[in-house]
Amino acid sequence: VEPYEFRIVDSSQRIVIEATLFDKSFNDTKEYPSDGRYFSVKLSRTSDVVNVRSEAVSYATVVLVNEQGEEWTYGERSDTPGYYELIDDDFKAVSGVRYKLKIQTPDDEQIESDWETLPDPSPPMGPIGFRETTTQKILMNEVAEIEGVTPNITLPVNETGKPIYYQWKYLPTWIFVAALASTTDAMIKTCWASTPYYLRGYTVLQDTDGGYQKDFFFMDTRTNERILYEFSMLVQQEVLNEDYYYFRKEMQDRNQPGGVFSVPPYNLNTNYHSSAGKSVFGYFGVVREEAKRWYFNRNDLSYGIS
C-alpha cells in the first residue's frame, strides 16, 4: 500500500577476513601467464543492513607464521584501505608445513586462525574446452532460446582413493575496439579489456572418480560484444582441504538466487578465534593451485555471429 523502510541494526560489529595462501609464488603466477598475484588479506567489519559498503579495517597488524617459528608481515596498501599484501616474489606455501594467520586490530583484538597445511597432491589440471548450448530466458514476456557456449574442464581420473575438493575461478579478458575509431587512422584504438564484475563467480566440486567433463557457466554468444574479436579466460584451479571446501560451498549456496527456496541465513564455519570472544567471519585456506588460459574466437562456433 505504501513504502516501508526497515533497518536491521548490527549492534555488535564483527571482523570479516578474506585470506588464502597458495603453493604458487608471485613469480610462479606470472608464468600462467598473468600479471602476477601477491598473497593478500582483506579486513572489514560488518555493518547495518543498508546499501553501503562494509567498513574497511585499517592500521591492523597481519602476520603469517609457520610451525618452525618463521614470520612474514603483510603491509597495508596505501591506495586500498583494509587490503594487506605480502610483498615477496618467491614466497609460497610448502607441502608438509603448517601455517597460521595472526591479526591484531587497532582496538587490540587478537585474532588467530587454526593451523592449516596444503592438501594432498592431486592429478594435474586437465584441458579446457567448451560445448555449444542454449538456455531459456524471458524477453518481452515471452520465453526465448538463447544460444551460447558452456566452457568446461576435463577432469583426470581420480586414483587417490579419496575425494578431491576442487574450486575454479575465472579471470576474463577480451579485445575491445573503439566503435568511433577511424579505420584510416594508423593508431587504431584496440586494447585488451577486463573487469572484476564479469564472471565473478566460482565453481566448486567434490570429485571421487574423475574421467569426465565439468561445466563451468553459460556464456551468451549472440549479444555478447566481448567475443566479437577474441576472448581469453584464465582458469584458476584450486584443490582445497575438506573444511575449506564446505565453507566455499556454503558461501556459494547462500548467494544463489533461489526465491522461496533460497538457503536461509546462518553462520558459516570458520577457523578463526578472537581474544574478545566475538564471532569472526571468514576462513583461512591453504590450497594447491594450477592455472590454464583458455582462448575463444567466434570462428570456433558452428554458426556465425556479428
CSV table of C-alpha atoms in Angstrom, one decimal, residues 5-204:
chain,number,residue,atom,x,y,z
A,5,GLU,CA,11.6,1.2,5.1
A,6,PHE,CA,13.2,-1.3,7.5
A,7,ARG,CA,16.6,-1.1,9.3
A,8,ILE,CA,18.3,-4.0,11.0
A,9,VAL,CA,20.9,-2.7,13.4
A,10,ASP,CA,24.1,-4.7,13.8
A,11,SER,CA,24.7,-3.8,17.5
A,12,SER,CA,28.0,-5.8,17.6
A,13,GLN,CA,30.3,-5.3,14.6
A,14,ARG,CA,32.4,-8.3,13.7
A,15,ILE,CA,35.5,-8.8,11.7
A,16,VAL,CA,35.3,-10.3,8.2
A,17,ILE,CA,38.6,-11.8,6.9
A,18,GLU,CA,39.3,-12.8,3.3
A,19,ALA,CA,42.7,-14.7,3.1
A,20,THR,CA,44.1,-17.6,1.2
A,21,LEU,CA,47.6,-19.0,0.9
A,22,PHE,CA,48.8,-20.8,-2.2
A,23,ASP,CA,51.6,-23.1,-3.3
A,24,LYS,CA,52.4,-20.7,-6.1
A,25,SER,CA,54.5,-17.6,-5.6
A,26,PHE,CA,54.2,-14.2,-7.4
A,27,ASN,CA,56.8,-15.3,-9.9
A,28,ASP,CA,55.0,-18.6,-10.5
A,29,THR,CA,51.7,-16.9,-11.2
A,30,LYS,CA,53.3,-14.6,-13.8
A,31,GLU,CA,54.1,-17.8,-15.8
A,32,TYR,CA,50.4,-18.7,-16.2
A,33,PRO,CA,50.6,-16.1,-18.0
A,34,SER,CA,49.1,-13.3,-15.8
A,35,ASP,CA,50.2,-10.1,-14.2
A,36,GLY,CA,51.2,-12.0,-11.1
A,37,ARG,CA,49.5,-12.2,-7.7
A,38,TYR,CA,50.8,-11.4,-4.2
A,39,PHE,CA,49.2,-13.1,-1.2
A,40,SER,CA,46.7,-10.8,0.4
A,41,VAL,CA,44.4,-10.3,3.4
A,42,LYS,CA,41.3,-8.2,3.2
A,43,LEU,CA,39.8,-6.9,6.6
A,44,SER,CA,36.4,-5.3,7.0
A,45,ARG,CA,33.7,-5.0,9.6
A,46,THR,CA,30.0,-6.0,9.4
A,47,SER,CA,27.5,-3.1,9.2
A,48,ASP,CA,23.8,-2.5,9.5
A,49,VAL,CA,21.7,-3.9,6.7
A,50,VAL,CA,21.8,-0.8,4.5
A,51,ASN,CA,23.0,-0.1,0.9
A,52,VAL,CA,26.5,0.9,1.9
A,53,ARG,CA,29.9,-0.8,1.6
A,54,SER,CA,31.4,-2.6,4.5
A,55,GLU,CA,33.8,-0.7,6.7
A,56,ALA,CA,37.5,-1.4,6.0
A,57,VAL,CA,39.8,-2.2,8.9
A,58,SER,CA,43.0,-0.2,8.5
A,59,TYR,CA,46.1,0.0,10.7
A,60,ALA,CA,45.9,-3.7,11.7
A,61,THR,CA,49.0,-5.9,12.2
A,62,VAL,CA,48.8,-9.0,9.9
A,63,VAL,CA,51.4,-11.7,10.3
A,64,LEU,CA,51.7,-15.2,8.8
A,65,VAL,CA,53.7,-17.7,10.9
A,66,ASN,CA,54.7,-21.4,10.4
A,67,GLU,CA,55.3,-24.1,12.9
A,68,GLN,CA,59.1,-23.5,12.6
A,69,GLY,CA,58.7,-20.1,14.0
A,70,GLU,CA,59.2,-18.1,10.8
A,71,GLU,CA,57.1,-15.0,10.3
A,72,TRP,CA,56.0,-12.9,7.3
A,73,THR,CA,54.3,-9.5,7.7
A,74,TYR,CA,51.6,-8.1,5.4
A,75,GLY,CA,51.7,-4.4,4.6
A,76,GLU,CA,48.5,-2.3,4.0
A,77,ARG,CA,48.2,-0.8,0.6
A,78,SER,CA,48.1,3.0,0.7
A,79,ASP,CA,45.5,3.1,-2.1
A,80,THR,CA,43.2,0.4,-0.7
A,81,PRO,CA,42.3,0.7,3.0
A,82,GLY,CA,41.9,-2.7,4.7
A,83,TYR,CA,43.8,-4.5,2.0
A,84,TYR,CA,47.1,-6.1,3.1
A,85,GLU,CA,49.7,-7.7,0.9
A,86,LEU,CA,52.8,-9.9,1.5
A,87,ILE,CA,55.3,-8.5,-1.0
A,88,ASP,CA,57.7,-11.4,-1.6
A,89,ASP,CA,58.2,-12.5,-5.2
A,90,ASP,CA,59.3,-16.0,-4.3
A,91,PHE,CA,57.4,-17.0,-1.1
A,92,LYS,CA,54.8,-19.8,-1.3
A,93,ALA,CA,53.2,-22.5,0.8
A,94,VAL,CA,55.3,-25.7,1.1
A,95,SER,CA,54.0,-29.2,1.5
A,96,GLY,CA,54.1,-30.7,5.0
A,97,VAL,CA,54.4,-27.2,6.7
A,98,ARG,CA,51.6,-25.8,8.9
A,99,TYR,CA,50.7,-22.1,8.7
A,100,LYS,CA,48.7,-19.8,10.9
A,101,LEU,CA,47.4,-16.2,10.3
A,102,LYS,CA,47.6,-13.8,13.3
A,103,ILE,CA,45.9,-10.4,13.3
A,104,GLN,CA,45.8,-7.6,15.8
A,105,THR,CA,43.2,-4.9,15.1
A,106,PRO,CA,43.6,-1.2,16.0
A,107,ASP,CA,41.4,-1.8,19.1
A,108,ASP,CA,43.8,-4.6,20.3
A,109,GLU,CA,41.5,-7.5,19.4
A,110,GLN,CA,43.7,-10.6,18.8
A,111,ILE,CA,42.6,-13.0,16.1
A,112,GLU,CA,44.3,-16.2,15.1
A,113,SER,CA,43.4,-19.0,12.7
A,114,ASP,CA,43.9,-22.7,13.2
A,115,TRP,CA,47.0,-24.3,11.9
A,116,GLU,CA,46.4,-25.2,8.2
A,117,THR,CA,48.5,-27.1,5.7
A,118,LEU,CA,48.4,-27.9,2.0
A,119,PRO,CA,46.0,-30.7,0.9
A,120,ASP,CA,47.5,-33.9,-0.6
A,121,PRO,CA,48.8,-33.8,-4.1
A,122,SER,CA,46.2,-34.3,-6.9
A,123,PRO,CA,46.2,-35.2,-10.6
A,124,PRO,CA,47.4,-32.4,-13.0
A,125,MET,CA,44.9,-29.9,-14.3
A,126,GLY,CA,43.0,-31.2,-17.4
A,127,PRO,CA,42.4,-29.4,-20.7
A,128,ILE,CA,39.8,-26.5,-21.0
A,129,GLY,CA,37.2,-26.7,-23.8
A,130,PHE,CA,33.6,-25.8,-24.5
A,131,ARG,CA,30.3,-27.1,-25.9
A,132,GLU,CA,27.6,-25.2,-27.7
A,133,THR,CA,24.5,-24.9,-25.6
A,134,THR,CA,21.2,-23.0,-25.3
A,135,THR,CA,19.3,-21.6,-22.3
A,136,GLN,CA,15.9,-20.1,-21.9
A,137,LYS,CA,15.3,-16.5,-20.9
A,138,ILE,CA,12.2,-14.4,-20.6
A,139,LEU,CA,12.3,-11.5,-23.1
A,140,MET,CA,9.3,-9.2,-23.6
A,141,ASN,CA,7.1,-11.5,-21.6
A,142,GLU,CA,8.0,-14.4,-23.8
A,143,VAL,CA,10.3,-17.4,-23.4
A,144,ALA,CA,13.2,-17.2,-25.8
A,145,GLU,CA,16.0,-19.6,-26.6
A,146,ILE,CA,19.4,-18.0,-26.1
A,147,GLU,CA,22.4,-19.5,-27.9
A,148,GLY,CA,25.8,-19.7,-26.2
A,149,VAL,CA,28.7,-21.8,-25.1
A,150,THR,CA,29.5,-23.6,-21.8
A,151,PRO,CA,33.2,-23.8,-21.0
A,152,ASN,CA,34.3,-27.0,-19.2
A,153,ILE,CA,37.3,-28.8,-17.9
A,154,THR,CA,38.2,-32.5,-18.4
A,155,LEU,CA,38.9,-34.0,-15.0
A,156,PRO,CA,41.7,-36.6,-14.9
A,157,VAL,CA,40.9,-40.0,-13.4
A,158,ASN,CA,41.0,-39.8,-9.6
A,159,GLU,CA,43.2,-42.7,-8.5
A,160,THR,CA,43.9,-41.3,-5.0
A,161,GLY,CA,41.2,-43.3,-3.3
A,162,LYS,CA,39.9,-40.2,-1.6
A,163,PRO,CA,37.7,-37.3,-2.6
A,164,ILE,CA,39.3,-34.3,-4.2
A,165,TYR,CA,37.8,-30.9,-3.4
A,166,TYR,CA,38.1,-28.5,-6.4
A,167,GLN,CA,37.4,-24.8,-6.8
A,168,TRP,CA,37.6,-23.0,-10.2
A,169,LYS,CA,37.8,-19.2,-10.6
A,170,TYR,CA,37.9,-17.2,-13.8
A,171,LEU,CA,39.7,-14.0,-14.9
A,172,PRO,CA,38.3,-13.0,-18.4
A,173,THR,CA,39.9,-10.5,-20.8
A,174,TRP,CA,38.8,-9.6,-24.3
A,175,ILE,CA,39.8,-7.4,-27.3
A,176,PHE,CA,37.9,-4.1,-27.3
A,177,VAL,CA,37.8,-1.8,-30.4
A,178,ALA,CA,36.5,1.7,-30.0
A,179,ALA,CA,33.4,2.0,-32.2
A,180,LEU,CA,34.1,5.5,-33.4
A,181,ALA,CA,37.8,4.9,-34.2
A,182,SER,CA,38.7,5.9,-37.7
A,183,THR,CA,39.6,2.9,-39.9
A,184,THR,CA,42.2,5.0,-41.8
A,185,ASP,CA,43.9,6.1,-38.6
A,186,ALA,CA,47.2,4.4,-38.0
A,187,MET,CA,46.5,4.4,-34.3
A,188,ILE,CA,43.6,2.1,-34.2
A,189,LYS,CA,42.1,2.2,-30.7
A,190,THR,CA,42.3,-1.5,-29.9
A,191,CYS,CA,43.2,-2.9,-26.4
A,192,TRP,CA,42.6,-5.9,-24.1
A,193,ALA,CA,39.9,-5.1,-21.6
A,194,SER,CA,38.9,-6.7,-18.3
A,195,THR,CA,36.6,-6.2,-15.3
A,196,PRO,CA,36.2,-7.9,-11.9
A,197,TYR,CA,32.4,-7.9,-12.3
A,198,TYR,CA,32.1,-10.2,-15.3
A,199,LEU,CA,32.2,-13.9,-14.5
A,200,ARG,CA,33.0,-13.1,-10.9
A,201,GLY,CA,31.6,-16.3,-9.5
A,202,TYR,CA,33.3,-19.6,-9.0
A,203,THR,CA,32.6,-23.4,-9.3
A,204,VAL,CA,33.2,-26.0,-6.6
